[in-house]
Tab-separated table of C-alpha atoms in Angstrom:
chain	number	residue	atom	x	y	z
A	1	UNK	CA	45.625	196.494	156.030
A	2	UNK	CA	42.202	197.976	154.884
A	3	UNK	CA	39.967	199.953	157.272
A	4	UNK	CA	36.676	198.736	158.135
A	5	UNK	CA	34.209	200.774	156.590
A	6	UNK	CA	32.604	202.189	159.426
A	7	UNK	CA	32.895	205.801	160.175
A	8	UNK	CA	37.220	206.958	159.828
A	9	UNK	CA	36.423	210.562	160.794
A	10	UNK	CA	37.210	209.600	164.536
A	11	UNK	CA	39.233	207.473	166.721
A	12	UNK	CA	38.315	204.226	167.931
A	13	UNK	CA	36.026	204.481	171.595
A	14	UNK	CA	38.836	203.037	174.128
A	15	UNK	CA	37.218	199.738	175.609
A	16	UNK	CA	35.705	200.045	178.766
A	17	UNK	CA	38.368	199.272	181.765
A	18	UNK	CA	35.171	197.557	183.718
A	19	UNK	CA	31.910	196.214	183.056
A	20	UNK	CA	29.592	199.294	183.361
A	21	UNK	CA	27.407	197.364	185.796
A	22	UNK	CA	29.991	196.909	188.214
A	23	UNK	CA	30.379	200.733	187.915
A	24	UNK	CA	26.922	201.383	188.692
A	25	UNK	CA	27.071	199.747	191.885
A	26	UNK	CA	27.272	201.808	195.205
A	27	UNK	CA	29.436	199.497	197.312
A	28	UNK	CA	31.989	198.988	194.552
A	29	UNK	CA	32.397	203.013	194.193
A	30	UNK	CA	32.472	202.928	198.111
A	31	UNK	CA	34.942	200.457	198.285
A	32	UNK	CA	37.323	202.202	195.394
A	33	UNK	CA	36.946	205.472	197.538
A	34	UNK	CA	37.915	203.996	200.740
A	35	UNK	CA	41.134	202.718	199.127
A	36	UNK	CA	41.737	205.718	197.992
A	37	UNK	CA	41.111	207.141	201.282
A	38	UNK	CA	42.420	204.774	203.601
A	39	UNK	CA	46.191	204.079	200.715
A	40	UNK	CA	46.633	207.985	201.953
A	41	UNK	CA	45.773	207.838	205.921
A	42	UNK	CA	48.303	204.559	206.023
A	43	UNK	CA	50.687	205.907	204.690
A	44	UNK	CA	50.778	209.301	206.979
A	45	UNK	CA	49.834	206.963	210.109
A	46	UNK	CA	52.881	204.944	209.205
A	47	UNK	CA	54.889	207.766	210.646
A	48	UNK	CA	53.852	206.731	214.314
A	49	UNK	CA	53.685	203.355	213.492
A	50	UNK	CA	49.785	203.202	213.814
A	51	UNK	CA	47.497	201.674	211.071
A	52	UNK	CA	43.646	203.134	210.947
A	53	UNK	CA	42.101	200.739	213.368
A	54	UNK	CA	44.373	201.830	215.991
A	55	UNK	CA	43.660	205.397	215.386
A	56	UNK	CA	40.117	204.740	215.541
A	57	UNK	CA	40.062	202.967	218.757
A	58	UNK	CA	42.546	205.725	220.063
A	59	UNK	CA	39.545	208.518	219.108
A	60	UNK	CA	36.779	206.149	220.299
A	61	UNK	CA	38.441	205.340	223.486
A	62	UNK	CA	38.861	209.173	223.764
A	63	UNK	CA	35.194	209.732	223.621
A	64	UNK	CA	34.473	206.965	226.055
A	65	UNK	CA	36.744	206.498	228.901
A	66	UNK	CA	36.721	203.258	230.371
A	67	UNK	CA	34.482	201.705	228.201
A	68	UNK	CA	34.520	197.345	227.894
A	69	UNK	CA	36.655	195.807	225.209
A	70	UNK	CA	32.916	194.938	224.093
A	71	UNK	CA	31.885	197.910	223.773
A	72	UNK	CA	35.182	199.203	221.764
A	73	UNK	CA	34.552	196.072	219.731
A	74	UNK	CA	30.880	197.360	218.536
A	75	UNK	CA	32.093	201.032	217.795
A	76	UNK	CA	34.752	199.515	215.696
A	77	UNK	CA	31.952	196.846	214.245
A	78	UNK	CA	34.906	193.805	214.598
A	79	UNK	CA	34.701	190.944	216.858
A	80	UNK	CA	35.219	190.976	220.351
A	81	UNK	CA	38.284	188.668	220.308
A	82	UNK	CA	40.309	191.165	217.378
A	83	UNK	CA	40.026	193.932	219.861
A	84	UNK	CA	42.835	192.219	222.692
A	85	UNK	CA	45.656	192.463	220.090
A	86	UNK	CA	44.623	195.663	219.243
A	87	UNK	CA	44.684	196.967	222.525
A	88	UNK	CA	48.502	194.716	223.610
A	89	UNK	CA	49.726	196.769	221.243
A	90	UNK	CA	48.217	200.476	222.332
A	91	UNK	CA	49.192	199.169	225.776
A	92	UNK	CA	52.634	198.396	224.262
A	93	UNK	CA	53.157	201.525	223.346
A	94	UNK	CA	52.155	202.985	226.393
A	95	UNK	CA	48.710	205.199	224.627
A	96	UNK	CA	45.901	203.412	225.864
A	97	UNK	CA	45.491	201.243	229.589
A	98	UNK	CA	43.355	198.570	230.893
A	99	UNK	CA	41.920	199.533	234.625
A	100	UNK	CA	39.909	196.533	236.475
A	101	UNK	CA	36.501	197.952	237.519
A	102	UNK	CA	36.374	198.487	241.336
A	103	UNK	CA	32.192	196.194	241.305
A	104	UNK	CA	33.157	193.826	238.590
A	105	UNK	CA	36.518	192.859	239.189
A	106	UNK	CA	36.540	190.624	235.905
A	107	UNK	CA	35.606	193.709	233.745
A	108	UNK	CA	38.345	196.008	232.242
A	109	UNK	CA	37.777	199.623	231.716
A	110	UNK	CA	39.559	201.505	228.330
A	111	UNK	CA	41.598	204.564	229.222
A	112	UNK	CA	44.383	206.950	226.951
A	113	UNK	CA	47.483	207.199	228.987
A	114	UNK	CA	48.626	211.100	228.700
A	115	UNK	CA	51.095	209.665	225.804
A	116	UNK	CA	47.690	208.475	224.045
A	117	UNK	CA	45.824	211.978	224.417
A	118	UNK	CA	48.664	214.065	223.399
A	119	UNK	CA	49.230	211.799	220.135
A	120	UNK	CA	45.807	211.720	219.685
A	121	UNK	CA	45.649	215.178	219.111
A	122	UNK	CA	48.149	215.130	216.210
A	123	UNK	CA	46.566	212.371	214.608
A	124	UNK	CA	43.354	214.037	214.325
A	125	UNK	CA	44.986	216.492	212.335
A	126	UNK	CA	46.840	213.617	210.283
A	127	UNK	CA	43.345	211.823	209.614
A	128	UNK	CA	42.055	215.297	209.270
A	129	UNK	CA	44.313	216.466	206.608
A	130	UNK	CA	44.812	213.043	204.562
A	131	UNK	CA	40.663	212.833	204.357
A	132	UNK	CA	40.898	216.621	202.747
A	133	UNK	CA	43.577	215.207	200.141
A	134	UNK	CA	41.969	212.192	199.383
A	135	UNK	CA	38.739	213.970	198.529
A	136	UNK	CA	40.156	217.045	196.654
A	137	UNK	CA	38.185	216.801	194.092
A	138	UNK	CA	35.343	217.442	196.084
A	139	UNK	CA	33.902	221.172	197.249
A	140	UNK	CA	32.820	222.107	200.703
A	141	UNK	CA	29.131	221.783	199.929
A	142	UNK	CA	29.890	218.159	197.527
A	143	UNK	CA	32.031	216.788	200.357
A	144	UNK	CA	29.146	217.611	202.538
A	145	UNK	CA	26.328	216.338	201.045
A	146	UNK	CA	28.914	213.013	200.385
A	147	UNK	CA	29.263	212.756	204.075
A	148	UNK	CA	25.409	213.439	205.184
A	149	UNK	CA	24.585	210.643	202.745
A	150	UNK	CA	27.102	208.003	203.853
A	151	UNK	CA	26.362	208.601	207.302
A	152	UNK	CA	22.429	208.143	206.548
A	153	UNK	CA	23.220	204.866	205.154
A	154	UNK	CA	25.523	203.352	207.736
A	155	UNK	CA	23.775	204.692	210.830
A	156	UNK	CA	19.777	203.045	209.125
């Protein structure tokens, strides 16, 4: 088979595995980073049987006892109805309980249960440790300046 007659001297440039404008695009490199992120929290969450929303309303409920299911809804930026099964199954496990509120009677209040805080604490360092993995490529200072920016374009 002959060779073409460009240049011989070097290997051929390995086609590109995407189309460069799709890897110029922020929320495609956002997305492949939170898969990367969130493949590694799963699978160290799956020791408690907990996915990532659950351990987010666990740390947000932490912050804000007895906040509304409405309110829990917003922080985790789903719809008010996906938060009920979320919470049957905290309740199910005995972390997290719903308390009626004494002047609205049809209101709920979010609290941890003392099984919830104390397993809250170890996830922390679970989430806490998987995010350092997942972003080992990163430095202090480049893992800082990553999170400054993300948070200044999620919280415009």
């Amino acid at each position: 088979m002959a060779r073409s007659a460009r240049n011989t001297d070097t290997a051929p440039e390995p086609a590109p595995a995407l189309d460069a404008s799709l890897e110029d695009l922020i929320g495609y490199a956002l997305r492949r980073a939170q898969l990367k992120l969130f493949q590694n929290l799963i699978a160290r969450l799956a020791v408690h049987d907990l996915r990532p929303a659950q351990f987010s309303a666990l740390a947000i409920i932490d912050q804000s006892p007895g906040l509304m299911q409405a309110d829990l809804a917003r922080a985790l930026a789903i719809e008010p109805p996906q938060v009920v099964p979320l919470l049957n199954k905290l309740e199910e496990r005995a972390l997290a309980v719903r308390i009626r509120c004494k002047p609205d009677k049809r209101s709920y209040g979010i609290f941890l249960s003392k099984t919830g805080e104390a397993l809250l604490k170890e996830l922390r360092q679970i989430a806490s440790d998987s995010d350092r993995d997942a972003t080992a490529a990163l430095d202090d200072s480049e893992r800082a300046e990553l999170l400054r920016l993300l948070k200044k374009v999620y919280q415009e």
